[in-house]
Coordinates of C-alpha atoms in Angstrom, one line a residue:
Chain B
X1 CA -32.8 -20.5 9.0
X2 CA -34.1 -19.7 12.3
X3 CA -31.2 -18.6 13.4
X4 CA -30.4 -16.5 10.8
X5 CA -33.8 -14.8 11.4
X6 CA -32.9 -14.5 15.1
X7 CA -29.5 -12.4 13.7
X8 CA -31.8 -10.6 11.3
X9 CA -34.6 -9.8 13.4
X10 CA -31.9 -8.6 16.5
X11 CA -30.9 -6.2 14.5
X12 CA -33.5 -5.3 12.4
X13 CA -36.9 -6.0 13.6
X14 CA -37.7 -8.0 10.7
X15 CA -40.5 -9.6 12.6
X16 CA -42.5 -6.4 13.3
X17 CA -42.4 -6.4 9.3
X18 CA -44.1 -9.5 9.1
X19 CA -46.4 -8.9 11.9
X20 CA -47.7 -5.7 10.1
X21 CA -47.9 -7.3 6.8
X22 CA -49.3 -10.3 7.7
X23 CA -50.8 -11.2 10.9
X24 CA -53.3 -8.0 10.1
X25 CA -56.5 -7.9 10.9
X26 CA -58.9 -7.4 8.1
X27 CA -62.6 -7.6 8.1
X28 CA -64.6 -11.2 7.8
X29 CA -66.1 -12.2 4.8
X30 CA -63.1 -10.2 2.4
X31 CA -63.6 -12.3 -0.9
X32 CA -62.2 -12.4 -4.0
X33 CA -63.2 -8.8 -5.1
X34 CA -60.3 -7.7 -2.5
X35 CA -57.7 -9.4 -4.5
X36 CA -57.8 -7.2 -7.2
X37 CA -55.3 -4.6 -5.8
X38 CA -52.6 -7.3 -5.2
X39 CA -53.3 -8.9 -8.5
X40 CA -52.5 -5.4 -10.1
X41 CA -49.2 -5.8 -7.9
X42 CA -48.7 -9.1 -9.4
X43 CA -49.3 -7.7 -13.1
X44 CA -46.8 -5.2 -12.5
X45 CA -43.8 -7.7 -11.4
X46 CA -45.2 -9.8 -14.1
X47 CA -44.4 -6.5 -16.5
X48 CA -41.4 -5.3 -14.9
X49 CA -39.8 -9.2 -15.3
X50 CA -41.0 -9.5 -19.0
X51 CA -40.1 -5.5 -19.3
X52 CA -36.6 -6.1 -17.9
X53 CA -35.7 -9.5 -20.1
X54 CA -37.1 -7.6 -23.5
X55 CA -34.6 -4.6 -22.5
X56 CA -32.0 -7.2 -22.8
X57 CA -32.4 -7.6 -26.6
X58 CA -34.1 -4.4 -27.6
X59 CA -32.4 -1.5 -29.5
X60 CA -34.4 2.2 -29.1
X61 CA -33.0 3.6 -32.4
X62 CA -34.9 4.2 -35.5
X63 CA -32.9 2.0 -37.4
X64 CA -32.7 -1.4 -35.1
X65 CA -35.6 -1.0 -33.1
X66 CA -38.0 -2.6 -35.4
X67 CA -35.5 -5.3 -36.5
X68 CA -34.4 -5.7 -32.4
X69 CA -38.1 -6.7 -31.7
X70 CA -38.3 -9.0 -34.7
X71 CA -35.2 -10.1 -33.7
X72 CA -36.7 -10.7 -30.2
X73 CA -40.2 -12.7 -31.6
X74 CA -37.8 -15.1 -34.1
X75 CA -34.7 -15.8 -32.7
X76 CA -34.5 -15.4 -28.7
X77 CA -35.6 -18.5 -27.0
X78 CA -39.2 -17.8 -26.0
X79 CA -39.0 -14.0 -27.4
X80 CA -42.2 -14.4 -28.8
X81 CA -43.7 -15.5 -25.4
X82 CA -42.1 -13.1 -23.0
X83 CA -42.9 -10.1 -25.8
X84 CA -46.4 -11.7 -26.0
X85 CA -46.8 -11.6 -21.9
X86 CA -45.6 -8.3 -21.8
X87 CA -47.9 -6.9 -24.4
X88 CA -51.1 -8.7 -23.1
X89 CA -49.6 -8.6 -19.6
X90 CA -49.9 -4.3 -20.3
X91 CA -53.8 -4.6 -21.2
X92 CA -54.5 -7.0 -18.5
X93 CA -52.8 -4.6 -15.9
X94 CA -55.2 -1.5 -17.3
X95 CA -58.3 -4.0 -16.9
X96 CA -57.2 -5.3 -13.5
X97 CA -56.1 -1.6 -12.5
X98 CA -59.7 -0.7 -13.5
X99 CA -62.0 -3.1 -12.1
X100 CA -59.7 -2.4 -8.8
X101 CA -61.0 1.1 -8.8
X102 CA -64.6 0.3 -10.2
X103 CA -64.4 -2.1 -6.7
X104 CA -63.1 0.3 -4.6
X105 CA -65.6 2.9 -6.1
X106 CA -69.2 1.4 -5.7
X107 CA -68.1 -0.3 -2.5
X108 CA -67.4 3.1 -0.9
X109 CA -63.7 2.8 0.1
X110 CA -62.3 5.7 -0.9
X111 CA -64.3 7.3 2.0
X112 CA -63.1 8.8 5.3
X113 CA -60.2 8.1 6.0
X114 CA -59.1 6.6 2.6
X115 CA -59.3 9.6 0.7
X116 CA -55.4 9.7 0.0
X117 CA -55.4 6.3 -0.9
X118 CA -57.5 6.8 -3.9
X119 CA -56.2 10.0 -4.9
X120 CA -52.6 8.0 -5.2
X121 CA -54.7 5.4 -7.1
X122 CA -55.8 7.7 -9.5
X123 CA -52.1 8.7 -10.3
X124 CA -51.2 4.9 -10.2
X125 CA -54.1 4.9 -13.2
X126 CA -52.4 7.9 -14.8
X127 CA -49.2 6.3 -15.0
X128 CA -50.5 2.7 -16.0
X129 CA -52.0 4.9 -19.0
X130 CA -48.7 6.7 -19.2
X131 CA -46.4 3.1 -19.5
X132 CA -49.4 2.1 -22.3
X133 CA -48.6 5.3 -24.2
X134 CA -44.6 5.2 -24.2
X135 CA -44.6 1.3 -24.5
X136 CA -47.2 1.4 -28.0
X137 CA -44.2 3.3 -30.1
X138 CA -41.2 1.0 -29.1
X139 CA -41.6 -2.0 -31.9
X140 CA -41.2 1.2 -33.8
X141 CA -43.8 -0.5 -36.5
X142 CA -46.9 1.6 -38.3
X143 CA -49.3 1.3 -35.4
X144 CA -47.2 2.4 -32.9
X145 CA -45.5 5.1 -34.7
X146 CA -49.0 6.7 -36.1
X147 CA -50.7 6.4 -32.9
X148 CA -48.1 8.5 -31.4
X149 CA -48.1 10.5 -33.6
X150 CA -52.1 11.2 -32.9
X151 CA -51.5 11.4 -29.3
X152 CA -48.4 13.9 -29.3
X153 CA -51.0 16.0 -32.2
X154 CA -53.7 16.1 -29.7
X155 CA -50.8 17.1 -26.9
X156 CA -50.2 20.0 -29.2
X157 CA -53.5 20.8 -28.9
X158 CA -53.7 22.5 -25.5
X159 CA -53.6 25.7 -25.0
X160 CA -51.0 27.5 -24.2
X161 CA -48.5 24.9 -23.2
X162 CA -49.5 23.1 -26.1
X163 CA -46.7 23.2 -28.7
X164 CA -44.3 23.0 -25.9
X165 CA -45.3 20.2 -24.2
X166 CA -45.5 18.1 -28.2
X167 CA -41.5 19.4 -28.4
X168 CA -40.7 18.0 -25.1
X169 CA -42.6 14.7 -25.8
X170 CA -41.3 14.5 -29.6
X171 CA -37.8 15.9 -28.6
X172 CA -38.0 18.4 -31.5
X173 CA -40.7 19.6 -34.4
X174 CA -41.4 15.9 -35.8
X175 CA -41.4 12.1 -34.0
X176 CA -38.0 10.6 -34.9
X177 CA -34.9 8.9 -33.1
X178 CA -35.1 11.4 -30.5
X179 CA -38.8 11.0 -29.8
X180 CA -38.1 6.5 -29.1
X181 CA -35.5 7.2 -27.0
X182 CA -37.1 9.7 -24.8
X183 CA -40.1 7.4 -24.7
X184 CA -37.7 4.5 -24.0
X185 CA -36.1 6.2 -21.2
X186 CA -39.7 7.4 -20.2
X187 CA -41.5 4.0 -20.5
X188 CA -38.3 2.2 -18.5
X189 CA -36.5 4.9 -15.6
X190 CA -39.4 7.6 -14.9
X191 CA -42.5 5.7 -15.3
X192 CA -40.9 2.9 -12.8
X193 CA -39.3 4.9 -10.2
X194 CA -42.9 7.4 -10.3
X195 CA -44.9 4.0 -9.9
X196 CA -42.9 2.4 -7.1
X197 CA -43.3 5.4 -5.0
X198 CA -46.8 5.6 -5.2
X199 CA -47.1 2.0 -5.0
X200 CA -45.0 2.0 -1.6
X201 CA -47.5 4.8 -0.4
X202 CA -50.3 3.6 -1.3
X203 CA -49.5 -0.3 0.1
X204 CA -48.3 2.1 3.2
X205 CA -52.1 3.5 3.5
X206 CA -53.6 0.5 3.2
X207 CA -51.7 -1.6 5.6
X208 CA -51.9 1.4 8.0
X209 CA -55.4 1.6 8.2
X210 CA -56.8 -1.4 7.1
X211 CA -58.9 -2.7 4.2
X212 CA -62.6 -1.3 4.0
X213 CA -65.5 -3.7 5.9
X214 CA -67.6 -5.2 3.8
X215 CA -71.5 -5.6 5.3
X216 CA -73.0 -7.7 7.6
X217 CA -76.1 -8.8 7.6
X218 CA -78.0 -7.8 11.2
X219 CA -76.1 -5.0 10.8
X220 CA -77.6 -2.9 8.0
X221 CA -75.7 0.4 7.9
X222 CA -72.6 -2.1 7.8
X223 CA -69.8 -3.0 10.5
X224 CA -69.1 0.0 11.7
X225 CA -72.6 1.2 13.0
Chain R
X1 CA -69.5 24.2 5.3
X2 CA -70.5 21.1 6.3
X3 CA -68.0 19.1 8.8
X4 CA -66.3 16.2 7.2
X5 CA -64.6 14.7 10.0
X6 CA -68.0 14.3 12.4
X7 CA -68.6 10.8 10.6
X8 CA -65.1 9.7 12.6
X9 CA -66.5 7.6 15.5
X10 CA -68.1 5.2 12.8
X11 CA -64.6 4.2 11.6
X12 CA -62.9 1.7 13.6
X13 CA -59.4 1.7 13.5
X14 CA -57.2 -1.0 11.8
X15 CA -55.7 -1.9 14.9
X16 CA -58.6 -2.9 17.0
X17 CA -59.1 -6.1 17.2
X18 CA -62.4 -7.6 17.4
X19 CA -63.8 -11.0 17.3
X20 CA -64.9 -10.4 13.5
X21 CA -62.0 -9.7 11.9
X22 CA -59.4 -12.4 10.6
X23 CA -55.5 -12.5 9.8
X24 CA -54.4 -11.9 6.1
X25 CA -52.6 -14.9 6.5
X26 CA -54.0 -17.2 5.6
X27 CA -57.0 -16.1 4.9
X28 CA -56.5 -13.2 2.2
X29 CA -52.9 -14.0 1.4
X30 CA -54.1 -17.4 0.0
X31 CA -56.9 -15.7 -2.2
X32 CA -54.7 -13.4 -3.3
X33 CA -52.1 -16.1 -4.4
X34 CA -55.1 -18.3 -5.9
X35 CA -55.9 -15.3 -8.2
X36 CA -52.4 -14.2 -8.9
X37 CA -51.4 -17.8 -10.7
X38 CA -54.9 -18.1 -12.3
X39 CA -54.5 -14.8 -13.7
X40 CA -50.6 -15.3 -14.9
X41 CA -51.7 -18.6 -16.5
X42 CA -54.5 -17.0 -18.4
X43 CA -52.4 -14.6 -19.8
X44 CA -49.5 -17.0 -20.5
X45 CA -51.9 -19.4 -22.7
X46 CA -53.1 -16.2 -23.7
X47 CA -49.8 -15.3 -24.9
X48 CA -49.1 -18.6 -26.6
X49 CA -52.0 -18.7 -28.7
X50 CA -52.1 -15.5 -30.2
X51 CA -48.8 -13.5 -31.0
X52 CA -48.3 -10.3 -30.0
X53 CA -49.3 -8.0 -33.2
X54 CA -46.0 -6.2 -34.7
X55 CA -46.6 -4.7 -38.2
X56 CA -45.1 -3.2 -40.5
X57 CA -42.1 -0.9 -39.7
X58 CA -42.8 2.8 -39.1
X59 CA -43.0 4.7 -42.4
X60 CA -43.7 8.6 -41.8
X61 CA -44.5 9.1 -45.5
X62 CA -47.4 6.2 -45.2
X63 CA -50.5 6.9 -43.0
X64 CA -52.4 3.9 -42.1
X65 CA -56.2 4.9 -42.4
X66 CA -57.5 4.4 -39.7
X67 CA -54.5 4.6 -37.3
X68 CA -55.7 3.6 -34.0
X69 CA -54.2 4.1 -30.4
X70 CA -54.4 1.4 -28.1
X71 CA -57.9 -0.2 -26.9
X72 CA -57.5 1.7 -23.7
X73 CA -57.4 5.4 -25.3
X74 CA -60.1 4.9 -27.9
X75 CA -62.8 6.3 -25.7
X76 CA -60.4 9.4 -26.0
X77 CA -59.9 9.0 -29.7
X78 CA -63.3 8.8 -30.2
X79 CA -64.2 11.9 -28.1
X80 CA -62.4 14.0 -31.2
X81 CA -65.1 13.0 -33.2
X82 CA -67.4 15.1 -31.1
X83 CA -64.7 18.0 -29.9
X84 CA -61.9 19.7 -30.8
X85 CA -58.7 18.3 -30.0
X86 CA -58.4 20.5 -27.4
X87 CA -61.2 20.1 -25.6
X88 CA -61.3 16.4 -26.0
X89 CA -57.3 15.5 -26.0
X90 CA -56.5 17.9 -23.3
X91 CA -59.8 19.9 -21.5
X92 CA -61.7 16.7 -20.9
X93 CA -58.8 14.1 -19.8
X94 CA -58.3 16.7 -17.3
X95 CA -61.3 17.3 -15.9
X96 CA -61.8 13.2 -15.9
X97 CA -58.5 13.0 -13.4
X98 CA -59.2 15.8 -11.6
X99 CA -62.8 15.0 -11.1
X100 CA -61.6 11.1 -9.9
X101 CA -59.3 12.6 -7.7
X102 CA -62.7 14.9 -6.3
X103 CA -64.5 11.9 -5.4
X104 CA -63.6 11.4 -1.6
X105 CA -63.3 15.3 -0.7
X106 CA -67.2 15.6 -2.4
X107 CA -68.9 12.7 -1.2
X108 CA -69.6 13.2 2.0
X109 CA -72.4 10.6 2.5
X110 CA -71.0 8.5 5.5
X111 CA -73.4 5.5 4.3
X112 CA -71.8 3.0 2.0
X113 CA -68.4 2.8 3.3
X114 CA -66.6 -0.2 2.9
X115 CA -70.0 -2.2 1.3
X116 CA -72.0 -2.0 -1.7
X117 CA -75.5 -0.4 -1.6
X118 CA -77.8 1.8 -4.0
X119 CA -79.8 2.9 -2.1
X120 CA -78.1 4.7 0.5
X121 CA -75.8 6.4 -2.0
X122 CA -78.4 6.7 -4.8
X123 CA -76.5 9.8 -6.9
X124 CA -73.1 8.4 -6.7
X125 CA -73.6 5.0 -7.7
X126 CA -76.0 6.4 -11.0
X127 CA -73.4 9.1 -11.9
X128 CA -70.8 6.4 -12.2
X129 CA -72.6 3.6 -13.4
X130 CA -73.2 6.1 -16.6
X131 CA -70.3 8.4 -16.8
X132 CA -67.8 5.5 -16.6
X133 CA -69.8 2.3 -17.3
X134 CA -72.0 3.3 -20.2
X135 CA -70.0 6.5 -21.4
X136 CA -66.4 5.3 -21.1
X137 CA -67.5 1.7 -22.1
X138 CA -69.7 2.8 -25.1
X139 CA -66.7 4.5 -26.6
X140 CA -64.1 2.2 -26.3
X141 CA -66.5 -0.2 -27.8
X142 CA -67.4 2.2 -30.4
X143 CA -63.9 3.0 -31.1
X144 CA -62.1 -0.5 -31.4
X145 CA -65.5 -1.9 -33.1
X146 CA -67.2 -0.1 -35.2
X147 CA -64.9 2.3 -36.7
X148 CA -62.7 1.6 -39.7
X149 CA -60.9 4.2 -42.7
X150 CA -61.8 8.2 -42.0
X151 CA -63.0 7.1 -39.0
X152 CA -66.4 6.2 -40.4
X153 CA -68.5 3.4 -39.1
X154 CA -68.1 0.1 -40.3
X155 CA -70.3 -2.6 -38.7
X156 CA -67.9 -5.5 -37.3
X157 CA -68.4 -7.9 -40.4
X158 CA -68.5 -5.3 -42.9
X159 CA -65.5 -5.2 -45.0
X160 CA -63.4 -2.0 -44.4
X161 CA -63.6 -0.2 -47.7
X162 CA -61.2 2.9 -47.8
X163 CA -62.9 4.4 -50.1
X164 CA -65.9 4.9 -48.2
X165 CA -66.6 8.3 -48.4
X166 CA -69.3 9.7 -46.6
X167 CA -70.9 13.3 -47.0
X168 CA -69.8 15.6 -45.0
X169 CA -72.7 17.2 -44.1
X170 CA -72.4 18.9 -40.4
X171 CA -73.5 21.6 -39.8
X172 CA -72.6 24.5 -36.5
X173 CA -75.7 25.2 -34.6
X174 CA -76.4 28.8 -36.1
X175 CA -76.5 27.6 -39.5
X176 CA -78.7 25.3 -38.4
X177 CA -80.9 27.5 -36.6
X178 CA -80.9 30.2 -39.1
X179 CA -82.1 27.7 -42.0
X180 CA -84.6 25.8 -39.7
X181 CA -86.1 29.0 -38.3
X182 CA -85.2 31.5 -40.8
X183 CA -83.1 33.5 -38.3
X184 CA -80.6 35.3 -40.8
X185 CA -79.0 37.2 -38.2
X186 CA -77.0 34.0 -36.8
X187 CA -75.2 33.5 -39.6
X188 CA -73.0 36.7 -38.7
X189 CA -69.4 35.8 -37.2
X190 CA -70.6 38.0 -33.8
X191 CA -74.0 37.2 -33.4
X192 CA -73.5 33.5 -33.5
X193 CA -70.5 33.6 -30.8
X194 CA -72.7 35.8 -28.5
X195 CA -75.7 33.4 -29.3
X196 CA -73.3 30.2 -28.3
X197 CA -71.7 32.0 -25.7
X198 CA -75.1 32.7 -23.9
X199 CA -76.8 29.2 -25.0
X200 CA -73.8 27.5 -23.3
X201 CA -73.7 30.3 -20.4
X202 CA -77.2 29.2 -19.7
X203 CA -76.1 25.9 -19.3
X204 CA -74.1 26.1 -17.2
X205 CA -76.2 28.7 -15.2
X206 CA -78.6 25.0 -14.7
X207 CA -76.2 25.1 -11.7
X208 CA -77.1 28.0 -9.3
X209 CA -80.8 27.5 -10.7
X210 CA -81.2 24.2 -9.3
X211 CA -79.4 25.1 -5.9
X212 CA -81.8 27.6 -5.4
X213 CA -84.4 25.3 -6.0
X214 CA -83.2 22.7 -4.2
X215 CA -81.1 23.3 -1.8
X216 CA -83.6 24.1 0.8
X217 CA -85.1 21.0 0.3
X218 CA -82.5 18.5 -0.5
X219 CA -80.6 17.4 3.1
X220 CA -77.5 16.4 1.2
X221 CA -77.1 19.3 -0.9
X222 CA -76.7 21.8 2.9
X223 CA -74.5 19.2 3.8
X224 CA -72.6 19.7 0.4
X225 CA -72.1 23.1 0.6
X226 CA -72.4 25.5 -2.1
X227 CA -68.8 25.1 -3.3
X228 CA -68.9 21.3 -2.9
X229 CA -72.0 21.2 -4.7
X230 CA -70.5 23.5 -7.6
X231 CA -67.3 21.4 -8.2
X232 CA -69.8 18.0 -8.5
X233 CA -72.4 20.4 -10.6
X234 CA -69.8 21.6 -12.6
X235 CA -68.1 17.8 -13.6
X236 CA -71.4 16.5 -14.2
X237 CA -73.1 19.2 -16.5
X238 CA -69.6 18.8 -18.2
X239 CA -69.8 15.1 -18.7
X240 CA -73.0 15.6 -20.1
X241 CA -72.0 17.8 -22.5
X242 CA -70.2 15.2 -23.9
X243 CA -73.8 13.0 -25.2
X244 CA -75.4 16.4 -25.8
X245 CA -73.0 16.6 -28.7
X246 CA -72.9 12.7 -29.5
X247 CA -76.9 13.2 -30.4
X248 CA -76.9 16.1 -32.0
X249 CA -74.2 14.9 -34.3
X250 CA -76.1 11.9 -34.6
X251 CA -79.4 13.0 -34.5
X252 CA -79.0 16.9 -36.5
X253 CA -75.5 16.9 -38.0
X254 CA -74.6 19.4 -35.6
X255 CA -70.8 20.7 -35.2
X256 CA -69.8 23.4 -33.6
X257 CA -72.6 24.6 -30.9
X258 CA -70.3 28.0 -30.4
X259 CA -67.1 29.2 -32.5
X260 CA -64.6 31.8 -32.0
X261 CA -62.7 32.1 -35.2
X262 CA -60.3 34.9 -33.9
X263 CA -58.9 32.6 -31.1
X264 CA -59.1 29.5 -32.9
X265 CA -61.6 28.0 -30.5
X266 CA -64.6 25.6 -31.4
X267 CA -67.3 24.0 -28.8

């Protein structure tokens, strides 16, 4: 093991990896409030496992999708679970991804010099609402197929670009097999590759310039005055 | 303009080390882990008591009534109650992202960074606490709740009865005003736009009236800058629009506070 490290490290500088990642220094007294961005890490591997074993047995067609994801809750050893961890695991990741920001807002961290990190957060948001909105019409059942069929309305909605932007979502003038399999490829090939970029960047930022202090008590304009 | 980057010396960089700082390892890396298998455990028992929903399969010629989107869009949904579907499925999500993404480049206030306090950041904290707490909470709530069929109110034990029909009986604000203070005029097509057009005009004019009131006087609003301070002004009159309309539906039955029938536009 070590060794292989030593052949790794010679030629790649592994080391200097770990160092950044994890012999940082971070501010005393970091609690469990900090966590919440890495949980919303651990939400997303916990969706993109769960996402990637569903994709296994799931058909995007108008015709086998429903029965595929029936097929998936009866018959697949542990369907039910792994489609029940990936649809609770998908609200969990838009609380978690929430109360991240709600921390990061009313403890000030988005300030100088963090800006960029939070404006990459508030895409990460966007996108996390994006995967919600794709995912909902997969099972291809009534709930999902009429709320799309609100959202995609309301997308029609805007000026202008409006009726456009409804065809390019819908593939055509009404929600059918084009429409789930542009969401499919949506929900599983954009969506990811979009979210692991700005997840890379914005892990970048934040091992680059450290987590936000939190206060200290003889010190009441915080750590840095 | 004020200078952003004077506030600079305060922040010390990541890479100085000083006795009060700690490793991640072990120290956050193990919280972090702690959290991360309570939190995939919750949702695993989570997931093996109750069954993900899946109903019927999709039927275009059946509309379920009501047909909601997921919990985390209902604030959204419930917004069309109040606006167009324009405004409130397109104008407003906007304005929500792009006001988010505002935050750092118009809070300037170097107090409060990187620890909780109200009263250093006094505004901030408020403006959030209601336009994402109360607001954004309130209609989720209100949406995944309390609505049922037509997307009328139901209280969470009442039965939801389809055929619930409840009279429509909203009114636009001219109508209102010309029945209420016998204003005949307002009921023309015209008059009422220009009447909305002003009345919502002069809202928005609360802007540059309170920066020349203020702006001498409040420290923070120099600092701001008068574009700064429009941007933030702007957002938040906006946001309040948004409760402005919830009372007056609520309150007066009111719809439409301006409409431009050639366009197709409502407010």
């Amino acid at each position: 093991m070590r060794t292989l490290v030593d052949w790794l490290d010679e030629r790649l500088q592994i080391r200097e990896i770990k160092v950044a990642l994890f012999d940082r220094k971070i501010p005393k007294g970091v609690g469990w409030i900090y966590t919440l961005g890495s949980l919303s890490l651990g939400i997303f591997l916990l969706q993109s496992v769960t996402g990637i074993l569903l994709a296994m047995n799931y058909s995007p067609s108008p015709q086998f999708a429903y029965e595929s994801v029936s097929y998936i809750t009866h018959q697949v050893t542990l369907g039910n679970i792994v489609r029940g961890l990936h649809k609770w695991g998908a609200s969990a990741m838009v609380l978690i991804v929430t109360l991240h920001m709600i921390r990061v807002y009313f403890m000030g961290s988005y300030k100088y010099p963090r800006e960029l990190s939070w404006v990459v957060g508030v895409f990460i948001w966007l996108i996390v609402m994006g995967f919600g909105f794709t995912g909902y019409l997969l099972p291809w059942d009534q709930k999902g197929y009429w709320a799309t069929m609100v959202g995609t309305t309301i997308a029609e909605q805007a000026p202008l670009v409006g009726p456009a932007l409804a065809k390019l979502l819908r593939g055509g003038d009404t929600l059918g097999t084009v429409t789930l399999t542009r969401f499919y490829a949506i929900h599983v090939l954009v969506l990811p590759a979009l979210v692991l970029t700005l997840i890379a960047l914005h892990l970048f930022f934040v091992v680059r310039q450290g987590i936000s202090a939190p206060p200290e008590r003889d010190k009441p304009d915080g750590p840095h005055a | 303009m004020a200078e952003p980057h004077k506030k600079a010396e305060k922040i010390v960089p990541a890479s100085s080390l000083t006795p009060d700082k700690i490793h991640t390892w072990p120290f956050l890396v193990r919280n972090e882990f702690i959290m991360g298998v309570v939190t995939l455990i919750a949702v695993t028992v989570w997931s093996i008591l109750i069954d993900a929903p899946l109903e019927s399969p999709a039927n275009p010629a059946r509309t379920p009534n009501p047909s909601k989107a997921p919990w985390y869009f209902l604030g959204l949904q419930e917004m069309l109650v109040y606006f167009d579907p324009w405004m409130a499925g397109v104008v407003l999500p906007s304005l929500i992202i792009v006001g988010l993404m505002m935050i750092p480049y118009v809070d300037l206030n170097p107090k409060g960074s990187g620890y909780y306090t109200f009263r250093e950041r006094k505004f901030a904290v408020s403006v959030f606490c209601f336009g994402f707490l109360i607001l954004w909470i309130f209609l989720i709530f209100v949406g995944v709740f309390l609505r049922g069929p037509g997307w009328n109110f139901f209280a969470p034990w009442q039965e939801w009865d389809p055929h619930k029909v409840v009279a429509l009986t909203n009114v636009d604000l001219n109508m209102f005003l010309a029945q209420h203070l016998g204003i005949d005029m307002l009921r023309d097509t015209v008059v009422q736009a220009v009447f909305g057009t002003a009345l919502i005009g002069a809202y928005y004019s609360l802007i540059g009236v309170f920066w020349k009131w203020k702006s001498k006087t409040i420290e923070a609003l120099q600092e701001l800058g008068v574009i700064r301070y429009g941007i933030v002004a702007f957002l938040f009159l906006t946001m309040m629009a948004l409760p402005i309309k919830m009372v007056l539906r609520w309150t007066l039955n009111i719809k439409y506070i301006v409409k431009f029938p050639w366009i197709g536009l409502n407010i």
